[in-house]
Amino acid sequence: MRSAPAKPDPLALLRWYDRRRRALPWRARAGETADPYAVWLSEIMLQQTTVEAVKPYFAAFLARWPDVAALAAAPQEEVMKAWAGLGYYARARNLHACARAIAARGAFPREQRELLALPGVGPYTAAAIAAIAYDAPVVAVDGNVERVVARLFAIERPAREAKAELREQAQSLFPGRRAGDFTQALMDLGATVCTPRGPRCGDCPFHGACAAERSGDAEAFPVKPPKTQKPERRGAAFVLLSDGAALIRTRPPRGLLGGMAEFPSTPFRADFDPRKARAHAPAAAPWRELPGMVEHVFTHFSLRLTIFRATLPPPRPGIENCRWTELGRLEAEGLPTLMRKVAAHAGLGLE
DNA sequence: TACCCGTGGCG
DNA sequence: TCGCCAAGGGT
């Protein structure tokens, strides 16, 4: 009779972490205490976002707003501009609201329940802050940890359906000390060894104690839900120029690209009718349809935009809900990537 | 509960 | 080239 498979040893993971932990700008060095502000800021930026994409934004935010009081005192518009290009703009809105809430109450809450009540802070982020900044005995479960745990225990259901089980199993691994290190160790393991594709099981501190590895196909976990096709939408954007300036406006505060600057545009729709595009133009002008389209892929649809361009002689007219921005200052407007593509397509630079 | 919400890099 | 996917949260 075969011996029972080894159980995962959490202390082996901590030993691995002590050797292989990543040095990250928001992470305290070994033995030092993390700054709650830096932990919170980084955790918000890292939501669904890669480490490399976050690094320059984190540095810029920390340099400009070195503590939560400074961020709370900033105009929301400035925060949105500084966030431009990072995506998921509701995060920036919530970040600012959260900074004001924290400044108003005087300090970061330490309790997970209070953290959870903050805007933009969900179950993962609350647990991460509690564990990393305050050493609370909780395991934060992000996509990395879900993957590690799904493999360790060969969980057959997709992560979406198995959230509760994944959290319970992750928490069951907690060794009872070094909570911040343990959570970050699981995440580092998922990011560098137990990767979505091509996991390096031979380098894993759980080698020999992982059910997915024993199955012979660790990569098959976590089980993926069936993929659905991404629909296509279309629309048009209008680039109006006059006397060295371009016409822009601010999008509504919620929804797609909420609160971000844009060139006046039609709604983006599956049933967009190009013949009616000109009816959405911000002003009467000698509009010319440019050849080609701007293509962009969002989370849940892909977009093809027709670009219209026109030039008006000075003086520049006032146009409702819009403003003129000098071409040299377009960069400082904090255009989201889609609108940077529009600018480039219209020959305004911003490649 | 499902759906909504960006972006850039990688195999 | 293109689908996949990364430290999720809000509604």
Coordinates of C-alpha atoms in Angstrom, one line a residue, chain A residues 13-337:
Chain A
L13 CA 6.7 28.4 2.1
L14 CA 8.0 31.0 4.6
R15 CA 11.5 29.6 4.3
W16 CA 11.2 29.8 0.5
Y17 CA 10.0 33.4 0.9
D18 CA 13.0 34.4 3.0
R19 CA 15.2 33.3 0.1
R20 CA 13.2 34.3 -2.9
R21 CA 10.9 37.2 -2.0
R22 CA 10.7 40.0 -4.6
A23 CA 11.9 43.4 -3.7
L24 CA 9.1 45.7 -4.5
P25 CA 8.9 49.5 -4.0
W26 CA 5.8 49.3 -1.7
R27 CA 7.1 46.4 0.3
A28 CA 9.0 46.8 3.6
R29 CA 12.4 45.2 3.8
A30 CA 12.7 42.1 5.8
G31 CA 12.1 42.8 9.5
E32 CA 10.7 46.3 8.9
T33 CA 7.1 47.4 9.3
A34 CA 5.2 48.4 6.2
D35 CA 3.7 51.9 5.8
P36 CA -0.2 51.5 5.8
Y37 CA -0.5 54.3 3.2
A38 CA 2.0 52.7 0.9
V39 CA 0.3 49.3 1.3
W40 CA -3.1 50.7 0.7
L41 CA -2.0 52.7 -2.3
S42 CA -0.2 49.8 -3.9
E43 CA -3.0 47.4 -3.3
I44 CA -5.5 49.6 -5.0
M45 CA -3.2 50.1 -8.0
L46 CA -2.4 46.4 -8.2
Q47 CA -6.0 45.4 -8.5
Q48 CA -6.1 43.5 -11.9
T49 CA -2.9 45.3 -12.8
T50 CA 0.6 44.0 -13.3
V51 CA 3.5 45.0 -11.1
E52 CA 5.5 46.5 -13.9
A53 CA 2.5 48.7 -14.9
V54 CA 2.1 49.9 -11.3
K55 CA 5.7 50.8 -10.5
P56 CA 5.9 54.2 -12.2
Y57 CA 2.4 55.3 -11.0
F58 CA 3.2 54.3 -7.5
A59 CA 6.4 56.3 -7.5
A60 CA 4.7 59.3 -9.0
F61 CA 1.8 59.2 -6.5
L62 CA 4.1 58.8 -3.5
A63 CA 6.4 61.6 -4.6
R64 CA 3.5 64.0 -5.2
W65 CA 1.2 62.9 -2.3
P66 CA 3.6 61.4 0.3
D67 CA 0.8 60.7 2.8
V68 CA -2.9 60.2 3.0
A69 CA -3.5 63.7 4.2
A70 CA -1.8 65.1 1.1
L71 CA -3.8 62.9 -1.2
A72 CA -7.0 63.9 0.6
A73 CA -6.2 67.5 0.1
A74 CA -5.7 67.1 -3.7
P75 CA -8.4 68.1 -6.2
Q76 CA -10.1 64.9 -7.5
E77 CA -9.4 66.1 -11.0
E78 CA -5.7 66.0 -10.4
V79 CA -5.9 62.5 -9.0
M80 CA -7.8 61.3 -12.1
K81 CA -5.2 62.9 -14.4
A82 CA -2.3 61.2 -12.5
W83 CA -4.1 57.9 -12.8
A84 CA -4.6 58.3 -16.6
G85 CA -3.4 55.2 -18.5
L86 CA -3.6 52.8 -15.6
G87 CA -7.2 51.9 -16.3
Y88 CA -10.2 51.0 -14.2
Y89 CA -10.8 54.6 -13.4
A90 CA -13.4 54.0 -10.7
R91 CA -10.4 53.0 -8.6
A92 CA -9.0 56.5 -8.8
R93 CA -12.4 58.0 -7.8
N94 CA -12.6 55.6 -4.9
L95 CA -9.0 56.1 -3.9
H96 CA -9.6 59.8 -3.5
A97 CA -12.9 59.3 -1.6
C98 CA -11.1 56.8 0.6
A99 CA -8.2 59.2 1.3
R100 CA -10.7 61.8 2.4
A101 CA -12.6 59.3 4.6
I102 CA -9.3 58.3 6.3
A103 CA -8.1 61.8 6.7
A104 CA -11.5 62.7 8.3
R105 CA -11.3 59.9 10.8
G106 CA -7.6 60.7 11.5
A107 CA -5.9 57.4 10.7
F108 CA -6.1 54.1 8.8
P109 CA -8.5 51.7 10.5
R110 CA -6.8 48.5 11.6
E111 CA -9.8 46.2 11.8
Q112 CA -10.7 44.2 8.7
R113 CA -14.4 45.1 9.1
E114 CA -13.7 48.8 9.1
L115 CA -11.3 48.5 6.2
L116 CA -14.0 46.7 4.2
A117 CA -16.3 49.7 4.6
L118 CA -13.9 52.0 2.8
P119 CA -14.6 52.8 -0.9
G120 CA -12.6 50.7 -3.3
V121 CA -11.6 48.2 -0.5
G122 CA -13.1 44.8 -0.9
P123 CA -12.5 41.4 0.8
Y124 CA -9.1 40.9 -0.8
T125 CA -7.7 44.4 -0.2
A126 CA -9.1 44.6 3.4
A127 CA -7.4 41.3 4.2
A128 CA -4.1 42.4 2.5
I129 CA -3.9 45.6 4.4
A130 CA -4.8 44.0 7.7
A131 CA -2.2 41.2 7.2
I132 CA 0.6 43.2 5.6
A133 CA 0.4 46.5 7.5
Y134 CA -0.9 45.2 10.9
D135 CA 0.1 41.5 10.9
A136 CA -3.5 40.5 11.5
P137 CA -3.9 36.6 11.3
V138 CA -5.6 36.5 7.9
V139 CA -4.7 35.3 4.5
A140 CA -5.6 37.6 1.6
V141 CA -6.8 35.7 -1.4
D142 CA -6.1 37.2 -4.7
G143 CA -5.9 35.5 -8.1
N144 CA -2.4 34.2 -7.3
V145 CA -3.5 32.6 -4.1
E146 CA -6.6 31.2 -5.8
R147 CA -4.4 29.5 -8.3
V148 CA -2.0 28.1 -5.8
V149 CA -4.7 26.8 -3.5
A150 CA -6.8 25.4 -6.4
R151 CA -3.7 23.4 -7.5
L152 CA -2.6 22.3 -4.0
F153 CA -6.0 20.7 -3.4
A154 CA -7.0 20.1 -7.1
I155 CA -10.2 22.0 -6.7
E156 CA -12.4 21.0 -9.6
R157 CA -14.8 23.9 -9.8
P158 CA -13.9 27.2 -11.5
A159 CA -12.6 29.8 -9.0
R160 CA -15.7 31.9 -9.5
E161 CA -17.8 29.2 -8.0
A162 CA -15.3 28.0 -5.4
K163 CA -14.5 31.3 -3.7
A164 CA -15.6 30.3 -0.3
E165 CA -13.7 27.0 -0.4
L166 CA -10.6 28.6 -1.8
R167 CA -10.6 31.1 1.1
E168 CA -11.1 28.4 3.7
Q169 CA -8.3 26.3 2.3
A170 CA -6.0 29.3 2.1
Q171 CA -6.8 30.3 5.7
S172 CA -6.2 26.7 6.8
L173 CA -2.6 27.0 5.6
F174 CA -1.9 29.9 7.9
P175 CA 1.0 29.0 10.2
G176 CA -0.1 31.3 13.0
R177 CA 2.6 33.9 12.7
R178 CA 4.2 36.3 10.2
A179 CA 0.8 37.0 8.6
G180 CA 2.0 39.7 6.2
D181 CA 4.9 37.6 5.0
F182 CA 2.7 34.5 4.6
T183 CA 0.2 36.3 2.4
Q184 CA 2.9 37.9 0.3
A185 CA 4.7 34.5 0.1
L186 CA 1.6 32.9 -1.4
M187 CA 1.3 35.8 -3.9
D188 CA 5.0 35.7 -4.8
L189 CA 4.8 31.9 -5.3
G190 CA 1.9 32.4 -7.6
A191 CA 3.6 35.2 -9.5
T192 CA 7.0 33.5 -10.0
V193 CA 6.6 29.7 -9.6
C194 CA 3.0 28.6 -9.6
T195 CA 2.3 30.6 -12.7
P196 CA -0.8 30.3 -14.9
R197 CA 1.2 28.7 -17.7
G198 CA 4.3 26.6 -17.3
P199 CA 4.4 26.2 -13.5
R200 CA 7.8 25.2 -12.3
C201 CA 6.7 22.6 -9.8
G202 CA 10.3 21.4 -9.2
D203 CA 11.1 24.8 -7.7
C204 CA 8.0 24.9 -5.4
P205 CA 8.2 24.6 -1.6
F206 CA 5.1 22.5 -1.9
H207 CA 6.7 20.1 -4.4
G208 CA 5.4 16.6 -3.6
A209 CA 2.5 17.9 -1.6
C210 CA 0.4 19.3 -4.4
A211 CA -2.6 17.4 -5.7
A212 CA -2.5 19.1 -9.1
E213 CA 1.2 18.2 -9.5
R214 CA 0.4 14.6 -8.7
S215 CA -2.4 14.7 -11.3
G216 CA 0.4 15.2 -13.9
D217 CA -1.1 18.4 -15.3
A218 CA -0.8 21.2 -12.8
E219 CA -1.6 23.8 -15.5
A220 CA -5.1 22.4 -15.8
F221 CA -5.9 24.1 -12.5
P222 CA -7.7 26.3 -11.7
V223 CA -10.4 25.0 -14.0
K224 CA -11.4 27.7 -16.5
P225 CA -15.0 28.6 -17.1
P226 CA -16.1 28.3 -20.8
K227 CA -15.0 31.4 -22.7
T228 CA -17.6 33.7 -24.2
Q229 CA -17.0 35.7 -27.3
K230 CA -16.3 39.4 -27.0
P231 CA -18.9 41.6 -28.8
E232 CA -17.9 44.4 -31.1
R233 CA -19.1 48.0 -30.7
R234 CA -18.6 51.0 -33.0
G235 CA -18.7 54.7 -32.7
A236 CA -17.2 58.0 -33.8
A237 CA -15.0 60.7 -32.2
F238 CA -14.7 64.3 -33.3
V239 CA -11.4 66.1 -33.2
L240 CA -12.0 69.8 -33.6
L241 CA -9.0 72.1 -34.0
S242 CA -8.8 75.9 -33.8
D243 CA -5.9 78.3 -33.4
G244 CA -3.5 75.7 -32.0
A245 CA -6.0 74.1 -29.6
A246 CA -8.2 71.0 -29.6
L247 CA -11.7 70.6 -28.2
I248 CA -12.2 68.2 -25.3
R249 CA -14.7 67.5 -22.6
T250 CA -15.1 65.3 -19.5
R251 CA -17.0 62.1 -19.6
P252 CA -19.8 61.4 -17.2
P253 CA -18.5 60.5 -13.7
R254 CA -19.6 56.9 -13.8
G255 CA -19.5 54.1 -16.4
L256 CA -16.9 53.5 -19.1
L257 CA -13.9 55.9 -18.7
G258 CA -16.0 57.7 -16.1
G259 CA -14.7 61.1 -15.2
M260 CA -11.9 61.0 -17.8
A261 CA -11.2 63.5 -20.6
E262 CA -12.2 62.7 -24.2
F263 CA -12.7 64.1 -27.6
P264 CA -16.4 64.5 -28.1
S265 CA -17.7 61.1 -29.1
T266 CA -20.9 59.2 -30.0
P267 CA -22.0 56.5 -27.6
F268 CA -20.3 53.2 -28.3
R269 CA -22.9 50.8 -29.5
A270 CA -23.2 47.4 -31.3
D271 CA -25.9 48.9 -33.5
F272 CA -24.1 52.1 -34.3
D273 CA -25.2 53.7 -37.5
P274 CA -22.3 55.5 -39.2
R275 CA -24.7 57.5 -41.3
K276 CA -26.0 59.2 -38.2
A277 CA -22.5 59.9 -36.7
R278 CA -22.4 63.5 -37.8
A279 CA -25.5 64.3 -35.8
H280 CA -23.3 63.9 -32.7
A281 CA -20.7 66.4 -33.7
P282 CA -20.0 69.0 -31.0
A283 CA -20.4 71.9 -33.5
A284 CA -21.0 72.8 -37.1
A285 CA -17.7 72.5 -38.9
P286 CA -16.2 71.3 -42.1
W287 CA -15.9 67.7 -40.8
R288 CA -13.8 65.3 -42.7
E289 CA -13.9 61.5 -42.1
L290 CA -10.4 60.3 -41.7
P291 CA -9.3 57.0 -43.4
G292 CA -8.9 54.0 -41.2
M293 CA -10.3 53.4 -37.7
V294 CA -9.1 53.5 -34.2
E295 CA -9.3 50.0 -32.6
H296 CA -9.3 49.4 -28.9
V297 CA -10.2 46.4 -26.7
F298 CA -11.9 46.8 -23.4
T299 CA -12.7 44.1 -20.8
H300 CA -16.0 43.2 -22.3
F301 CA -16.1 44.5 -25.8
S302 CA -13.9 45.6 -28.6
L303 CA -14.3 49.0 -30.2
R304 CA -13.8 50.4 -33.7
L305 CA -14.0 54.2 -33.9
T306 CA -14.4 56.4 -36.9
I307 CA -12.5 59.7 -36.5
F308 CA -13.8 63.0 -37.9
R309 CA -11.5 66.0 -37.9
A310 CA -12.2 69.7 -38.7
T311 CA -10.5 73.0 -38.2
L312 CA -12.3 76.3 -37.4
P313 CA -10.8 79.7 -38.0
P314 CA -10.1 81.9 -35.0
P315 CA -11.6 83.1 -32.7
R316 CA -12.4 79.8 -31.0
P317 CA -16.1 79.6 -30.2
G318 CA -17.3 78.6 -26.8
I319 CA -19.0 75.2 -27.0
E320 CA -21.3 73.8 -24.3
N321 CA -19.8 71.2 -21.9
C322 CA -16.5 71.4 -23.8
R323 CA -13.2 73.2 -23.4
W324 CA -10.3 74.1 -25.6
T325 CA -6.9 72.8 -24.7
E326 CA -3.6 74.0 -26.3
L327 CA -2.1 71.1 -28.3
G328 CA 1.1 71.4 -26.3
R329 CA -0.9 70.8 -23.1
L330 CA -2.9 67.8 -24.4
E331 CA -0.4 65.5 -22.6
A332 CA -1.3 67.1 -19.3
E333 CA -5.0 66.4 -19.8
G334 CA -4.6 62.8 -18.8
L335 CA -6.3 61.2 -21.7
P336 CA -7.1 57.5 -21.4
T337 CA -5.4 55.2 -23.8

